[in-house]
Amino acid sequence: MATNLKSLAKDTAIYGVSSIFGRFLNYLLVPLYTATLSAASGGYGVITNLYAWTALLLVILTFGMETTFFRFANKQEEDAPTVYSTTLLAVGATALMFVAAVLGFLPAISAALGYEDHQWWVASMAIIVAMDAFQAIPFAYLRYQKKALKFAAFKLAFIFINILLNLLYFLILPKLKWNLFGIYDADFTLDVGYVFYINLATTGVINLLFWKELFCIKWRFDGALLKRMLGYSWPILVLGIAGILNQAADKILFPIIYEAADQQKQLGIYGAAVKIAMIMALITQAFRYAYEPFVFGKSKDKDNKETYAKAMKYFIMFTLFAFLAVIAGMDVLKHIIAPDYWEGLKVVPIVMAAEIFMGVYFNLSFWYKLIDKTIWGAVFSFAGCAVLFAINILCVPTYGYMACAWGGFAGYGTAMVLSYFVGQKYYPIAYPMKDIGIYTALAAALFALMQWHPFGSAALDTVYRCALMMVFFGAMFKREHMGAMFAKLPVVGKLFR
C-alpha cells in the first residue's frame, strides 16, 4: 500500500506542479485583464459569463467519456487501443456537429446570449470548446499511459503561448501602436474579443502537438463497444452537468437574475475575486488527474478501501492547510486583481470552502463508479444543484454575488453529505472521521483568529496569520509523524535525523 501511495503522490506532484504552476502563470492574465478592462466597463463580466458557458458545454460534449475510457481500458476483456480510438471518434464527431449547429444558427444564439453585436465572440468560443472536448481524450490517453510529463508539457505549452499572445495584444501593441499584419488595429480600443480570438489560436496549436496520439494509432471503431460505453457514461454525463452547474450556474444565471444596470460590473468583480479562491480547484484538479486512473487500477487489490480512506484524510489535511495559507497571504494575493475589484474579496473564504466540499465529494464519488452505479452521482449532484439554483434565484436579486458564493457552498455541501451516507450503505469505507474532525475544527478555529487584525499593519498582520497557519502545519507534523518521512529526504533530511 505504501508503494501505491508513493506512486499516487509522485503523479499528483507532476500533475500538480504543471497545474498549479500553469494556473499561477495563467493568473498573470487576471491582473492584465482587470487592469486593462476596468470593473465599470463590464469587460471581465463578459469573460466570466462566456467561459462559464464553455465550461458547461465542455461537459456536454465529452459526455462522460473520459471516466468511461479509464473504466473500459482497464477491463481485461477489452482492447485498450480500440477503446481509445472508438472514444476519440465518438467525441470528435459530436464536437464537429456542435460547431456546425452553432455556426448555422449563430445570429439567433448570439442574440439569446445577449451578444447579438458580437457574433464572432460566440463563434470563437464554440470552436474552442469543441476542440477542448476533442483534446480531452488524448489527454486522458496520456494519463492512462502514465505519461505525466508529456501531459504536463502540453498543458504548460498552451498556457505559455496564451500568455505571450495576451501580453502582446493587451500590453505591448497598444503602447507601440503597431498594426500587426492588419490583425491588430492601433486605433481600436482594447476589445474583450481579443481574449477569445487568442484562445482560439492557442487551442488550435495544441491540437497539432497530439500528432502521435492521433496518427500513430490503429483506428478502429467498435459500435457494440460504444453502446456499452454509452450505457456506462450517460449517468456520468448527467452527473457532470449537475457538477458543472454547481460551478458555473451562478455566473450563467447572474446576468439574468440580477437586473441592475451594473450587472456585468458586479459579475466581473465576483469572477475576479473567485480567481483568488481557485487555488483550491488547482489542488483538487491535480489530485483528480492522478487519483482517477489510480483508483480504477487499484480496484482489484485487497487493501483498496484502506488506501482510499488514507487518501481522503491526506486530501482534507492539505486542502485545509492550503485554505489557511491563502487566508494568511490575502494582503499579498489580492494584488492579483486590480483595486477596483477588491470589494469582492469577501467571497474568497466561502468559495474556497465550497471547493473543499467539491474535492471531498469527488473522492467519495468513486464508490458508485467502482460498482457501476453511476446514477447515484447524478442524484447527488442534482440535489446539490437544486440547492444552488434555489439560493441563487431567491437571494441574488437582493444580495447580489454573495448569494452566488453561498449557493455554491450549500450545493457542494449537500452533494457531499448525501454521497457519504449513501456510500456507507453500498460501499462502506472506514474513513478516519476522528482525525478529519480534529483537523477541520482546528482549521475553523485558526480561520476565526485570522479574521482579527491585531496590529493594524498589513505586513505585521500577515506575519501573525502566517504564524497561525504554521500552528496547523505543526499539528499535522506531529500527528502524522512527518519527521520520519522528511528524514528520508536528501540534504533536508539531516535536519530531522
XYZ file of C-alpha atoms in Angstrom:
497
model
C 0.000 0.000 0.000
C 2.866 2.369 0.799
C 4.251 1.879 -2.710
C 0.858 2.666 -4.214
C 0.541 5.825 -2.163
C 4.057 6.880 -3.211
C 3.084 6.357 -6.854
C -0.055 8.421 -6.322
C 1.979 11.141 -4.602
C 4.529 11.175 -7.440
C 1.873 11.515 -10.163
C -0.020 14.084 -8.114
C 3.201 16.085 -7.775
C 3.809 16.083 -11.541
C 0.211 16.918 -12.395
C 0.086 19.322 -9.501
C 3.236 21.224 -10.422
C 2.094 21.592 -14.024
C -1.430 22.503 -12.993
C -0.569 24.822 -10.115
C 2.452 26.371 -11.828
C 0.469 26.677 -15.035
C -2.501 28.240 -13.325
C -0.139 30.544 -11.452
C 1.261 31.684 -14.790
C -2.276 31.997 -16.081
C -3.010 34.296 -13.138
C -0.836 36.806 -14.937
C -3.823 37.308 -17.185
C -6.075 38.279 -14.282
C -4.164 41.449 -13.338
C -3.711 42.113 -17.054
C -7.441 41.889 -17.779
C -8.559 43.698 -14.628
C -6.010 46.476 -15.257
C -6.927 46.989 -18.921
C -10.655 46.228 -18.571
C -11.948 48.280 -15.654
C -14.662 46.914 -13.399
C -17.012 49.646 -14.604
C -16.594 48.585 -18.244
C -18.046 45.141 -17.531
C -15.442 43.518 -19.802
C -14.354 40.991 -17.217
C -18.003 40.200 -16.605
C -18.317 39.183 -20.267
C -15.261 36.920 -19.921
C -16.704 35.366 -16.759
C -20.089 34.755 -18.389
C -18.869 33.233 -21.669
C -16.291 30.997 -20.026
C -18.997 29.709 -17.677
C -20.991 28.692 -20.754
C -17.961 26.947 -22.262
C -17.372 25.004 -19.039
C -20.928 23.665 -19.211
C -20.662 22.871 -22.924
C -17.349 21.066 -22.444
C -19.002 18.628 -20.046
C -21.825 18.022 -22.512
C -19.511 17.482 -25.488
C -17.264 14.993 -23.652
C -20.397 13.264 -22.216
C -18.548 11.373 -19.503
C -16.193 9.603 -21.905
C -13.001 10.471 -20.018
C -14.003 8.416 -16.976
C -15.644 5.810 -19.206
C -12.405 5.445 -21.167
C -10.468 4.676 -17.968
C -13.086 2.169 -16.847
C -13.166 0.213 -20.112
C -9.449 0.495 -20.923
C -8.688 -1.178 -17.564
C -11.057 -4.085 -18.179
C -9.193 -7.277 -19.055
C -11.780 -8.297 -21.626
C -11.468 -5.038 -23.583
C -8.767 -3.958 -26.033
C -7.411 -0.610 -24.796
C -6.394 0.782 -28.238
C -9.868 0.003 -29.590
C -11.434 1.686 -26.575
C -9.292 4.764 -27.207
C -9.979 5.088 -30.945
C -13.698 4.434 -30.516
C -13.890 7.082 -27.812
C -11.919 9.558 -29.908
C -14.163 9.089 -32.948
C -17.352 9.428 -30.919
C -16.278 12.637 -29.164
C -14.780 14.104 -32.346
C -17.956 13.533 -34.363
C -20.076 15.101 -31.630
C -17.784 18.155 -31.486
C -17.987 18.663 -35.260
C -21.796 18.502 -35.232
C -21.892 21.024 -32.402
C -19.752 23.547 -34.292
C -21.871 23.135 -37.411
C -25.064 23.741 -35.423
C -23.724 26.876 -33.700
C -22.441 28.407 -36.922
C -25.701 27.579 -38.660
C -27.783 29.414 -36.057
C -25.167 31.961 -34.986
C -27.334 35.153 -35.126
C -30.126 33.627 -33.047
C -27.781 32.070 -30.485
C -25.763 35.287 -30.108
C -28.943 37.317 -29.579
C -30.222 34.856 -26.962
C -26.956 35.194 -25.020
C -27.065 38.994 -25.231
C -24.162 39.329 -27.662
C -26.037 39.991 -30.899
C -23.500 42.685 -31.846
C -20.556 40.354 -31.217
C -21.412 37.124 -33.007
C -17.759 36.160 -33.544
C -17.202 36.060 -29.791
C -19.809 33.309 -29.642
C -18.491 31.552 -32.761
C -14.932 31.576 -31.399
C -15.992 30.121 -28.079
C -17.999 27.383 -29.817
C -14.967 26.274 -31.840
C -12.730 26.483 -28.751
C -14.988 24.284 -26.641
C -15.300 21.741 -29.478
C -11.504 21.475 -29.780
C -11.152 21.247 -25.992
C -13.653 18.376 -25.911
C -11.726 16.534 -28.601
C -8.392 17.134 -26.824
C -9.779 15.730 -23.573
C -9.494 12.187 -24.922
C -5.807 12.325 -25.994
C -5.058 13.969 -22.643
C -6.880 11.091 -20.915
C -4.852 8.637 -23.007
C -1.629 10.215 -21.752
C -2.852 9.771 -18.182
C -3.771 6.142 -18.904
C -0.257 5.549 -20.261
C 1.128 7.304 -17.164
C 2.905 9.876 -19.342
C 2.539 12.582 -16.737
C 5.481 14.631 -18.001
C 4.138 14.792 -21.562
C 0.713 15.685 -20.220
C 2.231 18.486 -18.159
C 4.339 19.748 -21.070
C 1.302 20.100 -23.345
C -0.712 21.870 -20.671
C 2.120 24.296 -19.984
C 2.679 24.904 -23.707
C -0.902 26.089 -24.021
C -0.513 28.441 -21.085
C 2.795 29.945 -22.236
C 1.530 30.601 -25.762
C -1.724 32.036 -24.437
C 0.044 34.354 -22.001
C 2.530 35.594 -24.601
C -0.217 36.431 -27.093
C -2.279 38.185 -24.421
C 0.700 40.240 -23.305
C 1.345 41.120 -26.930
C -2.188 42.282 -27.674
C -3.181 43.832 -24.355
C 0.094 45.347 -23.222
C 2.809 45.643 -25.845
C 0.989 46.544 -29.076
C -1.212 49.262 -27.510
C 1.927 51.003 -26.226
C 3.806 50.660 -29.505
C 0.675 51.497 -31.545
C 1.611 48.976 -34.192
C -0.682 47.446 -36.752
C 0.368 43.795 -36.748
C -0.178 42.401 -40.245
C -3.587 44.029 -40.297
C -4.706 41.895 -37.331
C -4.245 44.491 -34.637
C -5.909 47.878 -35.205
C -3.831 50.501 -33.459
C -6.743 52.931 -33.447
C -9.161 50.400 -31.993
C -9.989 50.458 -28.282
C -8.936 47.324 -26.423
C -11.676 44.783 -27.036
C -12.565 41.836 -24.828
C -12.989 39.857 -28.051
C -9.191 39.538 -28.310
C -9.346 37.184 -25.314
C -11.461 34.713 -27.267
C -9.547 35.012 -30.534
C -6.245 34.358 -28.774
C -7.697 31.343 -27.004
C -8.925 30.008 -30.344
C -5.470 30.299 -31.933
C -3.701 28.731 -28.953
C -6.087 25.781 -28.714
C -5.566 25.109 -32.393
C -1.783 24.991 -31.921
C -2.103 22.419 -29.107
C -4.131 20.170 -31.400
C -1.041 19.855 -33.592
C 1.032 18.543 -30.677
C -1.148 15.430 -30.494
C 0.007 14.142 -33.902
C 1.393 10.951 -32.365
C -1.759 10.211 -30.333
C -3.889 10.864 -33.438
C -1.923 9.468 -36.360
C 0.313 6.788 -34.840
C -2.517 4.543 -33.695
C -4.648 1.845 -35.309
C -8.011 3.437 -35.914
C -10.827 1.092 -35.033
C -14.476 1.808 -34.375
C -16.487 -0.741 -32.420
C -20.193 0.118 -32.409
C -21.057 -2.563 -29.871
C -18.309 -1.278 -27.573
C -19.560 2.289 -27.933
C -23.055 1.185 -26.979
C -21.727 -0.422 -23.803
C -19.632 2.652 -23.049
C -22.605 4.990 -23.520
C -24.607 2.844 -21.119
C -21.912 3.488 -18.530
C -21.274 7.122 -19.411
C -24.729 8.679 -19.599
C -25.165 8.840 -15.810
C -21.674 10.385 -15.654
C -22.828 12.963 -18.206
C -25.829 13.802 -16.041
C -23.502 13.902 -13.044
C -21.088 16.137 -14.921
C -23.807 18.557 -15.994
C -25.047 18.830 -12.450
C -21.495 19.191 -11.172
C -20.507 21.924 -13.598
C -23.762 23.743 -12.956
C -22.690 23.856 -9.325
C -19.543 25.658 -10.510
C -20.846 27.755 -13.391
C -24.598 28.230 -12.971
C -24.197 31.319 -10.789
C -22.113 33.027 -13.490
C -24.607 31.984 -16.178
C -27.677 32.973 -14.176
C -26.344 36.202 -12.681
C -26.939 38.451 -15.739
C -30.456 37.014 -15.991
C -31.458 37.253 -12.327
C -29.580 40.384 -11.233
C -31.356 43.083 -13.221
C -29.426 46.130 -12.027
C -27.733 48.281 -14.656
C -24.266 47.328 -13.373
C -24.818 43.550 -13.669
C -21.719 42.970 -15.832
C -19.625 45.060 -13.442
C -20.815 43.056 -10.427
C -20.298 39.778 -12.267
C -16.781 40.897 -13.205
C -15.962 41.735 -9.576
C -17.255 38.345 -8.445
C -15.440 36.498 -11.236
C -12.145 38.235 -10.478
C -12.373 37.537 -6.726
C -13.189 33.884 -7.384
C -9.880 33.575 -9.259
C -8.022 34.016 -5.982
C -10.060 31.214 -4.438
C -9.247 28.869 -7.310
C -6.088 27.574 -5.640
C -8.461 25.042 -4.083
C -9.610 23.984 -7.548
C -5.957 23.580 -8.572
C -5.299 21.146 -5.751
C -8.448 19.096 -6.363
C -7.779 19.032 -10.099
C -4.187 17.856 -9.672
C -5.355 15.194 -7.230
C -8.066 14.080 -9.657
C -5.693 13.659 -12.602
C -3.601 11.172 -10.629
C -6.381 9.677 -8.487
C -8.821 8.602 -11.205
C -6.549 6.132 -13.053
C -5.062 5.118 -9.672
C -8.460 4.148 -8.232
C -9.570 2.058 -11.182
C -6.186 0.339 -11.341
C -6.272 -0.313 -7.575
C -9.862 -1.637 -7.504
C -8.776 -5.309 -7.600
C -6.389 -5.068 -4.616
C -7.407 -6.339 -1.198
C -6.295 -3.223 0.687
C -8.062 -0.782 -1.648
C -10.549 0.566 0.904
C -7.824 1.281 3.432
C -5.873 3.168 0.773
C -8.939 5.228 -0.209
C -9.544 6.138 3.440
C -5.979 7.351 3.945
C -6.018 9.265 0.673
C -9.177 11.059 1.802
C -7.588 12.092 5.086
C -4.460 13.425 3.413
C -6.528 15.283 0.850
C -8.551 17.045 3.549
C -5.457 17.819 5.611
C -3.587 19.511 2.798
C -6.576 21.362 1.356
C -7.306 22.809 4.801
C -3.670 23.870 5.049
C -3.932 25.484 1.589
C -7.109 27.256 2.704
C -5.311 28.780 5.686
C -2.305 29.678 3.521
C -4.484 31.697 1.140
C -6.216 33.495 4.010
C -2.854 34.200 5.632
C -1.485 35.745 2.450
C -4.610 37.624 1.391
C -2.967 41.049 1.690
C -0.449 39.907 -0.910
C -2.701 37.753 -3.103
C -5.317 40.461 -3.506
C -2.899 42.303 -5.786
C -3.581 39.631 -8.406
C -6.630 41.718 -9.277
C -6.898 45.483 -9.712
C -8.022 47.553 -6.691
C -11.426 48.356 -8.183
C -12.227 44.614 -7.880
C -11.197 44.250 -4.211
C -14.673 44.684 -2.851
C -15.327 41.101 -3.953
C -12.614 39.582 -1.730
C -15.160 38.722 0.933
C -16.336 35.764 -1.175
C -12.910 34.092 -1.233
C -13.187 32.020 2.013
C -16.706 30.906 1.086
C -15.715 29.804 -2.409
C -12.601 28.008 -1.126
C -14.660 26.111 1.443
C -17.064 25.134 -1.335
C -14.112 23.853 -3.383
C -13.000 21.686 -0.455
C -16.515 20.236 -0.300
C -16.325 19.558 -4.020
C -12.967 17.794 -3.633
C -14.269 15.607 -0.820
C -17.344 14.826 -2.898
C -15.108 13.845 -5.831
C -13.137 11.462 -3.602
C -16.346 9.978 -2.232
C -17.757 9.538 -5.713
C -15.630 6.511 -6.546
C -17.798 4.106 -4.599
C -20.590 4.288 -7.155
C -18.169 4.334 -10.097
C -16.468 1.161 -8.883
C -19.765 -0.738 -8.512
C -21.075 0.690 -11.824
C -23.930 2.585 -10.160
C -23.075 5.991 -11.571
C -26.727 7.012 -11.471
C -26.185 7.814 -7.794
C -23.736 10.522 -8.774
C -26.406 12.176 -10.864
C -28.865 12.041 -7.963
C -26.420 13.647 -5.513
C -25.217 16.299 -7.935
C -28.715 17.302 -8.971
C -29.705 17.571 -5.325
C -26.777 19.938 -4.777
C -27.596 21.779 -7.981
C -31.211 22.255 -6.880
C -29.994 23.862 -3.653
C -27.649 26.151 -5.605
C -30.368 27.202 -8.054
C -32.826 27.874 -5.252
C -30.405 30.101 -3.348
C -29.386 31.978 -6.500
C -32.922 32.567 -7.732
C -34.254 33.595 -4.329
C -31.306 35.592 -2.989
C -29.245 37.042 -5.872
C -31.778 39.843 -6.624
C -31.342 41.068 -3.032
C -27.818 40.079 -2.012
C -26.019 40.045 -5.378
C -22.941 37.892 -5.854
C -22.693 36.999 -2.143
C -25.678 34.732 -2.741
C -23.735 33.100 -5.587
C -20.896 32.224 -3.200
C -23.173 30.812 -0.507
C -25.191 28.928 -3.107
C -22.073 27.038 -4.218
C -21.143 26.329 -0.593
C -24.571 24.897 0.192
C -24.824 22.986 -3.091
C -21.500 21.172 -2.749
C -22.144 20.564 0.939
C -25.448 18.878 0.128
C -23.926 16.590 -2.522
C -21.002 15.705 -0.235
C -23.161 14.734 2.737
C -25.582 12.672 0.644
C -22.742 10.805 -1.090
C -21.093 9.957 2.218
C -24.147 8.495 3.936
C -25.447 6.548 0.937
C -21.936 5.337 0.142
C -21.514 3.927 3.627
C -24.504 1.713 2.914
C -23.484 0.387 -0.514
C -19.665 0.538 -0.348
C -18.636 1.170 3.278
C -15.198 2.634 3.851
C -13.846 3.289 7.340
C -12.749 6.888 6.867
C -10.741 8.252 9.838
C -13.537 10.597 10.878
C -11.946 11.440 14.227
C -8.754 12.718 12.599
C -10.707 14.536 9.902
C -12.899 16.169 12.548
C -9.875 17.320 14.568
C -8.180 18.891 11.559
C -11.398 20.562 10.414
C -12.142 22.012 13.846
C -8.567 23.291 14.215
C -8.669 24.924 10.778
C -12.002 26.587 11.586
C -10.647 27.955 14.880
C -7.486 29.290 13.222
C -9.530 30.871 10.437
C -11.644 32.669 13.035
C -8.478 34.000 14.696
C -7.180 35.168 11.299
C -10.160 37.497 10.986
C -8.707 39.561 13.867
C -6.172 42.170 12.751
C -4.294 42.941 15.969
C -1.548 45.185 14.556
C -3.394 47.312 12.021
C -0.463 46.854 9.637
C -0.755 44.662 6.552
C 2.796 43.327 6.944
C 2.548 42.540 10.672
C -0.945 41.120 10.358
C 0.303 38.838 7.580
C 3.093 37.592 9.846
C 0.506 36.972 12.581
C -1.722 34.983 10.215
C 1.243 33.003 8.870
C 2.135 32.039 12.449
C -1.405 30.717 12.903
C -1.084 28.803 9.646
C 2.085 27.132 10.942
C 0.193 26.007 14.041
C -1.902 23.855 11.716
C 1.211 22.539 9.958
C 2.757 21.725 13.337
C -0.320 19.736 14.304
C -0.120 17.759 11.042
C 3.617 17.241 11.521
C 3.179 15.788 14.981
C 0.014 13.715 14.477
C 1.123 12.206 11.143
C 4.735 11.588 12.242
C 6.061 13.579 9.319
C 9.508 13.800 10.882
C 10.233 10.203 9.880
C 9.074 10.913 6.330
C 11.198 14.068 5.970
C 14.211 12.262 7.466
C 14.394 10.092 4.341
C 14.834 13.101 2.063
C 18.335 14.035 0.842
C 20.055 17.105 2.374
C 16.899 18.378 4.128
C 16.523 15.046 5.893
C 19.603 15.729 8.042
C 17.552 18.279 9.993
C 15.100 15.564 11.099
C 17.523 12.787 11.994
